[in-house]
Amino acid sequence: MRVILAEDSTLLREGLVRLLLEEGHEVPAAVSDAAALLTAVAANVPDIVVVDVRMPPTHTDEGLRAALEVRRRWPAVRVLVLSQYVEKKYATELMSGDVEGVGYLLKDRVAQVGDFLDALDRVGAGGAAFDPEVVRQLLARTSHADPLARLTPRERQVLERMAQGLTNASIAQELHVSQSAVEKHVNALFDKLELSHTAGYSRRVLAVLRYLQS
């Protein structure tokens, strides 16, 4: 894949460039701020961008706002956010649109290089990859909502994993239950949340995250 990086830490940026090149990817640009990211994408439209949230000049949310701009101006470009922080406002906006080809990972929770590369491949292929902690914080943001309060503990566990982009088979493996049991929980929670059934896990993530904004 053609990957453009936006990361203000020189050490991490150069390390990611070397890793991606070793894995056979092309890196037409690696930049240190959000403005340079948009310029680089315009000049070398990539398959995917990997972007930090907090970058110069204010180190608040420039990277995430740039990621939203990339999604708006170049809808075919995939976006993988790699950050130390969950910036809830813009993260919710990013994840409540079409989440095909969107990911959000926390740096200090990427335990192995393989985890990052797997997420990169999944997002690059049009899937979703969300860190469980990101999903937890967004769920907590709306825990006061009555429909969520109606979910059983098991249904909430299933919902959280759906929002991470997991398939029913993967959820069953994580929760040590049968796939048919997961399917029943999925049907029950969609009924309670008044969400229509949709095909494909990335569409399920979209439905869940849209609901979280209500």
mmCIF file of N, CA and C in Angstrom, residues 33-155:
data_model
loop_
_atom_site.group_PDB
_atom_site.id
_atom_site.type_symbol
_atom_site.label_atom_id
_atom_site.label_comp_id
_atom_site.label_asym_id
_atom_site.label_seq_id
_atom_site.Cartn_x
_atom_site.Cartn_y
_atom_site.Cartn_z
ATOM 1 N N ASP A 33 3.307 17.623 10.792
ATOM 2 C CA ASP A 33 2.185 18.453 11.221
ATOM 3 C C ASP A 33 1.003 18.246 10.285
ATOM 4 N N ALA A 34 -0.158 18.716 10.721
ATOM 5 C CA ALA A 34 -1.403 18.457 10.010
ATOM 6 C C ALA A 34 -1.450 19.152 8.655
ATOM 7 N N ALA A 35 -0.962 20.392 8.580
ATOM 8 C CA ALA A 35 -0.970 21.115 7.312
ATOM 9 C C ALA A 35 -0.139 20.390 6.265
ATOM 10 N N ALA A 36 1.023 19.890 6.693
ATOM 11 C CA ALA A 36 1.891 19.152 5.771
ATOM 12 C C ALA A 36 1.224 17.846 5.331
ATOM 13 N N LEU A 37 0.429 17.250 6.203
ATOM 14 C CA LEU A 37 -0.296 16.028 5.835
ATOM 15 C C LEU A 37 -1.238 16.292 4.666
ATOM 16 N N LEU A 38 -2.037 17.343 4.767
ATOM 17 C CA LEU A 38 -2.995 17.645 3.705
ATOM 18 C C LEU A 38 -2.277 17.971 2.400
ATOM 19 N N THR A 39 -1.164 18.686 2.490
ATOM 20 C CA THR A 39 -0.372 18.981 1.297
ATOM 21 C C THR A 39 0.172 17.709 0.668
ATOM 22 N N ALA A 40 0.649 16.802 1.501
ATOM 23 C CA ALA A 40 1.223 15.547 1.005
ATOM 24 C C ALA A 40 0.167 14.665 0.365
ATOM 25 N N VAL A 41 -1.019 14.609 0.972
ATOM 26 C CA VAL A 41 -2.097 13.795 0.407
ATOM 27 C C VAL A 41 -2.531 14.355 -0.941
ATOM 28 N N ALA A 42 -2.612 15.665 -1.048
ATOM 29 C CA ALA A 42 -3.001 16.287 -2.311
ATOM 30 C C ALA A 42 -1.983 15.993 -3.412
ATOM 31 N N ALA A 43 -0.709 15.950 -3.040
ATOM 32 C CA ALA A 43 0.350 15.733 -4.025
ATOM 33 C C ALA A 43 0.561 14.265 -4.361
ATOM 34 N N ASN A 44 0.323 13.380 -3.389
ATOM 35 C CA ASN A 44 0.573 11.946 -3.576
ATOM 36 C C ASN A 44 -0.572 11.157 -2.949
ATOM 37 N N VAL A 45 -1.734 11.152 -3.585
ATOM 38 C CA VAL A 45 -2.908 10.517 -2.969
ATOM 39 C C VAL A 45 -2.582 9.063 -2.620
ATOM 40 N N PRO A 46 -2.581 8.727 -1.314
ATOM 41 C CA PRO A 46 -2.181 7.391 -0.881
ATOM 42 C C PRO A 46 -3.380 6.453 -0.764
ATOM 43 N N ASP A 47 -3.090 5.209 -0.406
ATOM 44 C CA ASP A 47 -4.161 4.273 -0.061
ATOM 45 C C ASP A 47 -4.649 4.518 1.357
ATOM 46 N N ILE A 48 -3.718 4.915 2.234
ATOM 47 C CA ILE A 48 -4.048 5.082 3.651
ATOM 48 C C ILE A 48 -3.122 6.119 4.275
ATOM 49 N N VAL A 49 -3.645 6.861 5.259
ATOM 50 C CA VAL A 49 -2.813 7.747 6.069
ATOM 51 C C VAL A 49 -2.817 7.232 7.505
ATOM 52 N N VAL A 50 -1.670 7.338 8.140
ATOM 53 C CA VAL A 50 -1.530 7.021 9.567
ATOM 54 C C VAL A 50 -1.216 8.340 10.254
ATOM 55 N N VAL A 51 -2.068 8.744 11.185
ATOM 56 C CA VAL A 51 -1.962 10.107 11.712
ATOM 57 C C VAL A 51 -2.077 10.129 13.233
ATOM 58 N N ASP A 52 -1.260 10.948 13.863
ATOM 59 C CA ASP A 52 -1.350 11.200 15.298
ATOM 60 C C ASP A 52 -2.435 12.251 15.536
ATOM 61 N N VAL A 53 -2.958 12.317 16.769
ATOM 62 C CA VAL A 53 -4.006 13.290 17.089
ATOM 63 C C VAL A 53 -3.415 14.652 17.398
ATOM 64 N N ARG A 54 -2.443 14.699 18.276
ATOM 65 C CA ARG A 54 -1.905 15.971 18.758
ATOM 66 C C ARG A 54 -0.585 16.289 18.074
ATOM 67 N N MET A 55 -0.618 17.353 17.270
ATOM 68 C CA MET A 55 0.569 17.759 16.519
ATOM 69 C C MET A 55 0.687 19.282 16.557
ATOM 70 N N PRO A 56 1.821 19.819 16.084
ATOM 71 C CA PRO A 56 1.989 21.273 16.073
ATOM 72 C C PRO A 56 0.905 21.948 15.244
ATOM 73 N N PRO A 57 0.579 23.232 15.550
ATOM 74 C CA PRO A 57 1.295 24.080 16.511
ATOM 75 C C PRO A 57 0.756 24.020 17.937
ATOM 76 N N THR A 58 -0.491 23.615 18.158
ATOM 77 C CA THR A 58 -1.069 23.681 19.507
ATOM 78 C C THR A 58 -1.025 22.355 20.252
ATOM 79 N N HIS A 59 -0.733 21.271 19.547
ATOM 80 C CA HIS A 59 -0.680 19.939 20.157
ATOM 81 C C HIS A 59 -1.992 19.590 20.872
ATOM 82 N N THR A 60 -3.101 19.861 20.214
ATOM 83 C CA THR A 60 -4.409 19.492 20.781
ATOM 84 C C THR A 60 -5.090 18.439 19.911
ATOM 85 N N ASP A 61 -5.712 18.877 18.814
ATOM 86 C CA ASP A 61 -6.470 17.924 17.997
ATOM 87 C C ASP A 61 -6.237 18.116 16.500
ATOM 88 N N GLU A 62 -5.119 18.765 16.146
ATOM 89 C CA GLU A 62 -4.867 19.077 14.733
ATOM 90 C C GLU A 62 -4.893 17.831 13.853
ATOM 91 N N GLY A 63 -4.269 16.759 14.323
ATOM 92 C CA GLY A 63 -4.178 15.554 13.511
ATOM 93 C C GLY A 63 -5.528 14.925 13.224
ATOM 94 N N LEU A 64 -6.385 14.886 14.238
ATOM 95 C CA LEU A 64 -7.694 14.277 14.058
ATOM 96 C C LEU A 64 -8.571 15.131 13.152
ATOM 97 N N ARG A 65 -8.466 16.443 13.285
ATOM 98 C CA ARG A 65 -9.229 17.318 12.385
ATOM 99 C C ARG A 65 -8.721 17.172 10.948
ATOM 100 N N ALA A 66 -7.419 16.977 10.788
ATOM 101 C CA ALA A 66 -6.865 16.744 9.450
ATOM 102 C C ALA A 66 -7.360 15.411 8.890
ATOM 103 N N ALA A 67 -7.487 14.406 9.763
ATOM 104 C CA ALA A 67 -8.006 13.105 9.323
ATOM 105 C C ALA A 67 -9.433 13.251 8.808
ATOM 106 N N LEU A 68 -10.237 14.050 9.492
ATOM 107 C CA LEU A 68 -11.608 14.307 9.035
ATOM 108 C C LEU A 68 -11.609 15.023 7.688
ATOM 109 N N GLU A 69 -10.662 15.942 7.506
ATOM 110 C CA GLU A 69 -10.566 16.661 6.230
ATOM 111 C C GLU A 69 -10.150 15.711 5.107
ATOM 112 N N VAL A 70 -9.256 14.786 5.418
ATOM 113 C CA VAL A 70 -8.858 13.780 4.423
ATOM 114 C C VAL A 70 -10.066 12.950 4.011
ATOM 115 N N ARG A 71 -10.871 12.524 4.993
ATOM 116 C CA ARG A 71 -12.063 11.733 4.687
ATOM 117 C C ARG A 71 -13.049 12.531 3.838
ATOM 118 N N ARG A 72 -13.134 13.839 4.087
ATOM 119 C CA ARG A 72 -14.072 14.666 3.336
ATOM 120 C C ARG A 72 -13.605 14.892 1.907
ATOM 121 N N ARG A 73 -12.305 15.198 1.761
ATOM 122 C CA ARG A 73 -11.793 15.569 0.439
ATOM 123 C C ARG A 73 -11.380 14.366 -0.404
ATOM 124 N N TRP A 74 -10.948 13.300 0.242
ATOM 125 C CA TRP A 74 -10.521 12.102 -0.485
ATOM 126 C C TRP A 74 -11.195 10.877 0.142
ATOM 127 N N PRO A 75 -12.452 10.632 -0.145
ATOM 128 C CA PRO A 75 -13.214 9.561 0.523
ATOM 129 C C PRO A 75 -12.610 8.172 0.357
ATOM 130 N N ALA A 76 -11.856 7.952 -0.706
ATOM 131 C CA ALA A 76 -11.285 6.622 -0.941
ATOM 132 C C ALA A 76 -10.042 6.359 -0.092
ATOM 133 N N VAL A 77 -9.472 7.400 0.503
ATOM 134 C CA VAL A 77 -8.263 7.232 1.316
ATOM 135 C C VAL A 77 -8.645 6.703 2.698
ATOM 136 N N ARG A 78 -8.017 5.614 3.099
ATOM 137 C CA ARG A 78 -8.260 5.032 4.426
ATOM 138 C C ARG A 78 -7.529 5.860 5.490
ATOM 139 N N VAL A 79 -8.031 5.808 6.711
ATOM 140 C CA VAL A 79 -7.454 6.597 7.804
ATOM 141 C C VAL A 79 -7.254 5.717 9.033
ATOM 142 N N LEU A 80 -6.015 5.662 9.517
ATOM 143 C CA LEU A 80 -5.712 4.965 10.763
ATOM 144 C C LEU A 80 -5.102 5.975 11.728
ATOM 145 N N VAL A 81 -5.830 6.274 12.802
ATOM 146 C CA VAL A 81 -5.345 7.176 13.843
ATOM 147 C C VAL A 81 -4.518 6.364 14.827
ATOM 148 N N LEU A 82 -3.329 6.845 15.131
ATOM 149 C CA LEU A 82 -2.435 6.187 16.084
ATOM 150 C C LEU A 82 -2.023 7.244 17.100
ATOM 151 N N SER A 83 -2.589 7.160 18.305
ATOM 152 C CA SER A 83 -2.421 8.259 19.255
ATOM 153 C C SER A 83 -2.285 7.747 20.684
ATOM 154 N N GLN A 84 -1.867 8.647 21.562
ATOM 155 C CA GLN A 84 -1.856 8.355 23.002
ATOM 156 C C GLN A 84 -3.171 8.743 23.648
ATOM 157 N N TYR A 85 -4.049 9.409 22.917
ATOM 158 C CA TYR A 85 -5.229 10.012 23.514
ATOM 159 C C TYR A 85 -6.506 9.620 22.764
ATOM 160 N N VAL A 86 -7.632 9.641 23.491
ATOM 161 C CA VAL A 86 -8.950 9.524 22.882
ATOM 162 C C VAL A 86 -9.561 10.922 22.897
ATOM 163 N N GLU A 87 -9.573 11.569 21.748
ATOM 164 C CA GLU A 87 -10.173 12.895 21.627
ATOM 165 C C GLU A 87 -11.633 12.662 21.239
ATOM 166 N N LYS A 88 -12.525 12.711 22.239
ATOM 167 C CA LYS A 88 -13.873 12.170 22.058
ATOM 168 C C LYS A 88 -14.694 12.897 21.004
ATOM 169 N N LYS A 89 -14.627 14.219 20.979
ATOM 170 C CA LYS A 89 -15.483 14.957 20.058
ATOM 171 C C LYS A 89 -15.213 14.587 18.615
ATOM 172 N N TYR A 90 -13.957 14.728 18.192
ATOM 173 C CA TYR A 90 -13.638 14.465 16.797
ATOM 174 C C TYR A 90 -13.536 12.972 16.507
ATOM 175 N N ALA A 91 -13.189 12.155 17.537
ATOM 176 C CA ALA A 91 -13.180 10.709 17.335
ATOM 177 C C ALA A 91 -14.577 10.209 17.020
ATOM 178 N N THR A 92 -15.574 10.724 17.738
ATOM 179 C CA THR A 92 -16.953 10.333 17.471
ATOM 180 C C THR A 92 -17.377 10.756 16.080
ATOM 181 N N GLU A 93 -16.967 11.960 15.674
ATOM 182 C CA GLU A 93 -17.304 12.445 14.332
ATOM 183 C C GLU A 93 -16.654 11.571 13.267
ATOM 184 N N LEU A 94 -15.386 11.220 13.482
ATOM 185 C CA LEU A 94 -14.681 10.371 12.525
ATOM 186 C C LEU A 94 -15.334 9.005 12.400
ATOM 187 N N MET A 95 -15.757 8.460 13.542
ATOM 188 C CA MET A 95 -16.246 7.091 13.575
ATOM 189 C C MET A 95 -17.745 6.972 13.358
ATOM 190 N N SER A 96 -18.447 8.080 13.241
ATOM 191 C CA SER A 96 -19.887 8.007 13.056
ATOM 192 C C SER A 96 -20.289 8.221 11.598
ATOM 193 N N GLY A 97 -19.307 8.445 10.742
ATOM 194 C CA GLY A 97 -19.584 8.435 9.315
ATOM 195 C C GLY A 97 -19.461 7.020 8.800
ATOM 196 N N ASP A 98 -19.087 6.882 7.539
ATOM 197 C CA ASP A 98 -18.846 5.554 6.984
ATOM 198 C C ASP A 98 -17.509 5.062 7.531
ATOM 199 N N VAL A 99 -17.540 4.030 8.382
ATOM 200 C CA VAL A 99 -16.311 3.582 9.034
ATOM 201 C C VAL A 99 -15.574 2.510 8.250
ATOM 202 N N GLU A 100 -15.971 2.269 7.021
ATOM 203 C CA GLU A 100 -15.184 1.380 6.182
ATOM 204 C C GLU A 100 -13.854 2.064 5.883
ATOM 205 N N GLY A 101 -12.762 1.417 6.294
ATOM 206 C CA GLY A 101 -11.457 2.009 6.086
ATOM 207 C C GLY A 101 -11.078 3.033 7.124
ATOM 208 N N VAL A 102 -11.528 2.829 8.375
ATOM 209 C CA VAL A 102 -11.202 3.737 9.470
ATOM 210 C C VAL A 102 -10.710 2.922 10.667
ATOM 211 N N GLY A 103 -9.678 3.426 11.344
ATOM 212 C CA GLY A 103 -9.193 2.773 12.562
ATOM 213 C C GLY A 103 -8.714 3.800 13.568
ATOM 214 N N TYR A 104 -8.686 3.401 14.842
ATOM 215 C CA TYR A 104 -8.219 4.291 15.908
ATOM 216 C C TYR A 104 -7.532 3.412 16.956
ATOM 217 N N LEU A 105 -6.209 3.499 17.017
ATOM 218 C CA LEU A 105 -5.424 2.717 17.962
ATOM 219 C C LEU A 105 -4.739 3.636 18.961
ATOM 220 N N LEU A 106 -4.549 3.129 20.186
ATOM 221 C CA LEU A 106 -3.796 3.859 21.200
ATOM 222 C C LEU A 106 -2.368 3.330 21.227
ATOM 223 N N LYS A 107 -1.392 4.247 21.153
ATOM 224 C CA LYS A 107 0.012 3.858 21.046
ATOM 225 C C LYS A 107 0.461 2.938 22.168
ATOM 226 N N ASP A 108 0.094 3.296 23.400
ATOM 227 C CA ASP A 108 0.612 2.525 24.526
ATOM 228 C C ASP A 108 -0.117 1.205 24.721
ATOM 229 N N ARG A 109 -1.117 0.921 23.876
ATOM 230 C CA ARG A 109 -1.827 -0.351 23.961
ATOM 231 C C ARG A 109 -1.547 -1.250 22.755
ATOM 232 N N VAL A 110 -0.698 -0.789 21.841
ATOM 233 C CA VAL A 110 -0.274 -1.647 20.737
ATOM 234 C C VAL A 110 0.875 -2.498 21.260
ATOM 235 N N ALA A 111 0.550 -3.703 21.694
ATOM 236 C CA ALA A 111 1.509 -4.522 22.419
ATOM 237 C C ALA A 111 2.625 -5.042 21.520
ATOM 238 N N GLN A 112 2.322 -5.320 20.268
ATOM 239 C CA GLN A 112 3.313 -5.884 19.366
ATOM 240 C C GLN A 112 3.228 -5.207 18.009
ATOM 241 N N VAL A 113 4.343 -5.238 17.281
ATOM 242 C CA VAL A 113 4.367 -4.665 15.942
ATOM 243 C C VAL A 113 3.300 -5.314 15.075
ATOM 244 N N GLY A 114 3.109 -6.628 15.271
ATOM 245 C CA GLY A 114 2.112 -7.351 14.490
ATOM 246 C C GLY A 114 0.711 -6.801 14.669
ATOM 247 N N ASP A 115 0.411 -6.301 15.874
ATOM 248 C CA ASP A 115 -0.920 -5.723 16.120
ATOM 249 C C ASP A 115 -1.144 -4.500 15.228
ATOM 250 N N PHE A 116 -0.120 -3.657 15.141
ATOM 251 C CA PHE A 116 -0.228 -2.467 14.298
ATOM 252 C C PHE A 116 -0.360 -2.847 12.828
ATOM 253 N N LEU A 117 0.462 -3.793 12.386
ATOM 254 C CA LEU A 117 0.431 -4.187 10.974
ATOM 255 C C LEU A 117 -0.888 -4.863 10.614
ATOM 256 N N ASP A 118 -1.433 -5.648 11.539
ATOM 257 C CA ASP A 118 -2.737 -6.282 11.294
ATOM 258 C C ASP A 118 -3.821 -5.224 11.141
ATOM 259 N N ALA A 119 -3.796 -4.215 12.028
ATOM 260 C CA ALA A 119 -4.787 -3.142 11.951
ATOM 261 C C ALA A 119 -4.615 -2.353 10.657
ATOM 262 N N LEU A 120 -3.378 -2.094 10.277
ATOM 263 C CA LEU A 120 -3.113 -1.373 9.034
ATOM 264 C C LEU A 120 -3.677 -2.133 7.837
ATOM 265 N N ASP A 121 -3.451 -3.445 7.809
ATOM 266 C CA ASP A 121 -3.957 -4.262 6.706
ATOM 267 C C ASP A 121 -5.483 -4.286 6.694
ATOM 268 N N ARG A 122 -6.087 -4.383 7.887
ATOM 269 C CA ARG A 122 -7.543 -4.449 7.970
ATOM 270 C C ARG A 122 -8.174 -3.149 7.472
ATOM 271 N N VAL A 123 -7.639 -2.026 7.948
ATOM 272 C CA VAL A 123 -8.177 -0.733 7.521
ATOM 273 C C VAL A 123 -7.897 -0.508 6.042
ATOM 274 N N GLY A 124 -6.699 -0.864 5.591
ATOM 275 C CA GLY A 124 -6.351 -0.694 4.188
ATOM 276 C C GLY A 124 -7.240 -1.497 3.258
ATOM 277 N N ALA A 125 -7.761 -2.624 3.763
ATOM 278 C CA ALA A 125 -8.653 -3.473 2.969
ATOM 279 C C ALA A 125 -10.102 -3.014 3.052
ATOM 280 N N GLY A 126 -10.347 -1.916 3.782
ATOM 281 C CA GLY A 126 -11.705 -1.390 3.879
ATOM 282 C C GLY A 126 -12.451 -1.802 5.122
ATOM 283 N N GLY A 127 -11.750 -2.445 6.065
ATOM 284 C CA GLY A 127 -12.384 -2.842 7.317
ATOM 285 C C GLY A 127 -12.239 -1.764 8.380
ATOM 286 N N ALA A 128 -12.528 -2.143 9.621
ATOM 287 C CA ALA A 128 -12.434 -1.213 10.746
ATOM 288 C C ALA A 128 -11.514 -1.805 11.806
ATOM 289 N N ALA A 129 -10.832 -0.943 12.546
ATOM 290 C CA ALA A 129 -9.945 -1.396 13.623
ATOM 291 C C ALA A 129 -9.955 -0.355 14.728
ATOM 292 N N PHE A 130 -10.691 -0.646 15.806
ATOM 293 C CA PHE A 130 -10.805 0.294 16.908
ATOM 294 C C PHE A 130 -10.281 -0.328 18.196
ATOM 295 N N ASP A 131 -9.427 0.399 18.889
ATOM 296 C CA ASP A 131 -8.908 -0.075 20.163
ATOM 297 C C ASP A 131 -10.059 -0.224 21.156
ATOM 298 N N PRO A 132 -10.084 -1.327 21.919
ATOM 299 C CA PRO A 132 -11.167 -1.508 22.895
ATOM 300 C C PRO A 132 -11.319 -0.351 23.873
ATOM 301 N N GLU A 133 -10.204 0.301 24.244
ATOM 302 C CA GLU A 133 -10.283 1.412 25.185
ATOM 303 C C GLU A 133 -10.960 2.625 24.550
ATOM 304 N N VAL A 134 -10.736 2.832 23.255
ATOM 305 C CA VAL A 134 -11.421 3.911 22.541
ATOM 306 C C VAL A 134 -12.924 3.675 22.581
ATOM 307 N N VAL A 135 -13.324 2.447 22.268
ATOM 308 C CA VAL A 135 -14.748 2.095 22.280
ATOM 309 C C VAL A 135 -15.325 2.244 23.683
ATOM 310 N N ARG A 136 -14.567 1.807 24.702
ATOM 311 C CA ARG A 136 -15.052 1.891 26.084
ATOM 312 C C ARG A 136 -15.338 3.333 26.473
ATOM 313 N N GLN A 137 -14.423 4.225 26.123
ATOM 314 C CA GLN A 137 -14.617 5.625 26.496
ATOM 315 C C GLN A 137 -15.792 6.263 25.754
ATOM 316 N N LEU A 138 -15.983 5.874 24.495
ATOM 317 C CA LEU A 138 -17.121 6.415 23.763
ATOM 318 C C LEU A 138 -18.435 5.842 24.275
ATOM 319 N N LEU A 139 -18.419 4.579 24.687
ATOM 320 C CA LEU A 139 -19.605 3.987 25.293
ATOM 321 C C LEU A 139 -19.918 4.657 26.627
ATOM 322 N N ALA A 140 -18.874 4.916 27.419
ATOM 323 C CA ALA A 140 -19.075 5.561 28.723
ATOM 324 C C ALA A 140 -19.664 6.939 28.556
ATOM 325 N N ARG A 141 -19.306 7.592 27.455
ATOM 326 C CA ARG A 141 -19.804 8.945 27.181
ATOM 327 C C ARG A 141 -21.320 8.976 27.089
ATOM 328 N N THR A 142 -21.925 7.845 26.692
ATOM 329 C CA THR A 142 -23.371 7.816 26.513
ATOM 330 C C THR A 142 -24.042 6.776 27.402
ATOM 331 N N SER A 143 -23.374 6.399 28.480
ATOM 332 C CA SER A 143 -23.926 5.353 29.340
ATOM 333 C C SER A 143 -25.220 5.774 30.017
ATOM 334 N N HIS A 144 -25.511 7.095 29.997
ATOM 335 C CA HIS A 144 -26.741 7.566 30.608
ATOM 336 C C HIS A 144 -27.955 7.302 29.729
ATOM 337 N N ALA A 145 -27.742 6.946 28.462
ATOM 338 C CA ALA A 145 -28.849 6.770 27.529
ATOM 339 C C ALA A 145 -29.697 5.577 27.933
ATOM 340 N N ASP A 146 -31.010 5.746 27.962
ATOM 341 C CA ASP A 146 -31.917 4.698 28.405
ATOM 342 C C ASP A 146 -31.782 3.399 27.633
ATOM 343 N N PRO A 147 -31.711 3.417 26.286
ATOM 344 C CA PRO A 147 -31.597 2.145 25.571
ATOM 345 C C PRO A 147 -30.372 1.333 25.974
ATOM 346 N N LEU A 148 -29.227 1.986 26.189
ATOM 347 C CA LEU A 148 -28.047 1.250 26.634
ATOM 348 C C LEU A 148 -28.262 0.650 28.007
ATOM 349 N N ALA A 149 -28.979 1.351 28.855
ATOM 350 C CA ALA A 149 -29.224 0.854 30.204
ATOM 351 C C ALA A 149 -30.076 -0.409 30.185
ATOM 352 N N ARG A 150 -30.803 -0.640 29.093
ATOM 353 C CA ARG A 150 -31.655 -1.816 28.996
ATOM 354 C C ARG A 150 -30.884 -3.064 28.584
ATOM 355 N N LEU A 151 -29.642 -2.903 28.165
ATOM 356 C CA LEU A 151 -28.864 -4.054 27.742
ATOM 357 C C LEU A 151 -28.409 -4.880 28.941
ATOM 358 N N THR A 152 -28.372 -6.194 28.750
ATOM 359 C CA THR A 152 -27.800 -7.062 29.776
ATOM 360 C C THR A 152 -26.281 -6.911 29.752
ATOM 361 N N PRO A 153 -25.578 -7.328 30.823
ATOM 362 C CA PRO A 153 -24.118 -7.249 30.815
ATOM 363 C C PRO A 153 -23.497 -7.972 29.614
ATOM 364 N N ARG A 154 -24.037 -9.140 29.256
ATOM 365 C CA ARG A 154 -23.489 -9.883 28.127
ATOM 366 C C ARG A 154 -23.743 -9.146 26.815
ATOM 367 N N GLU A 155 -24.934 -8.565 26.665
ATOM 368 C CA GLU A 155 -25.229 -7.810 25.447
ATOM 369 C C GLU A 155 -24.308 -6.607 25.322
#
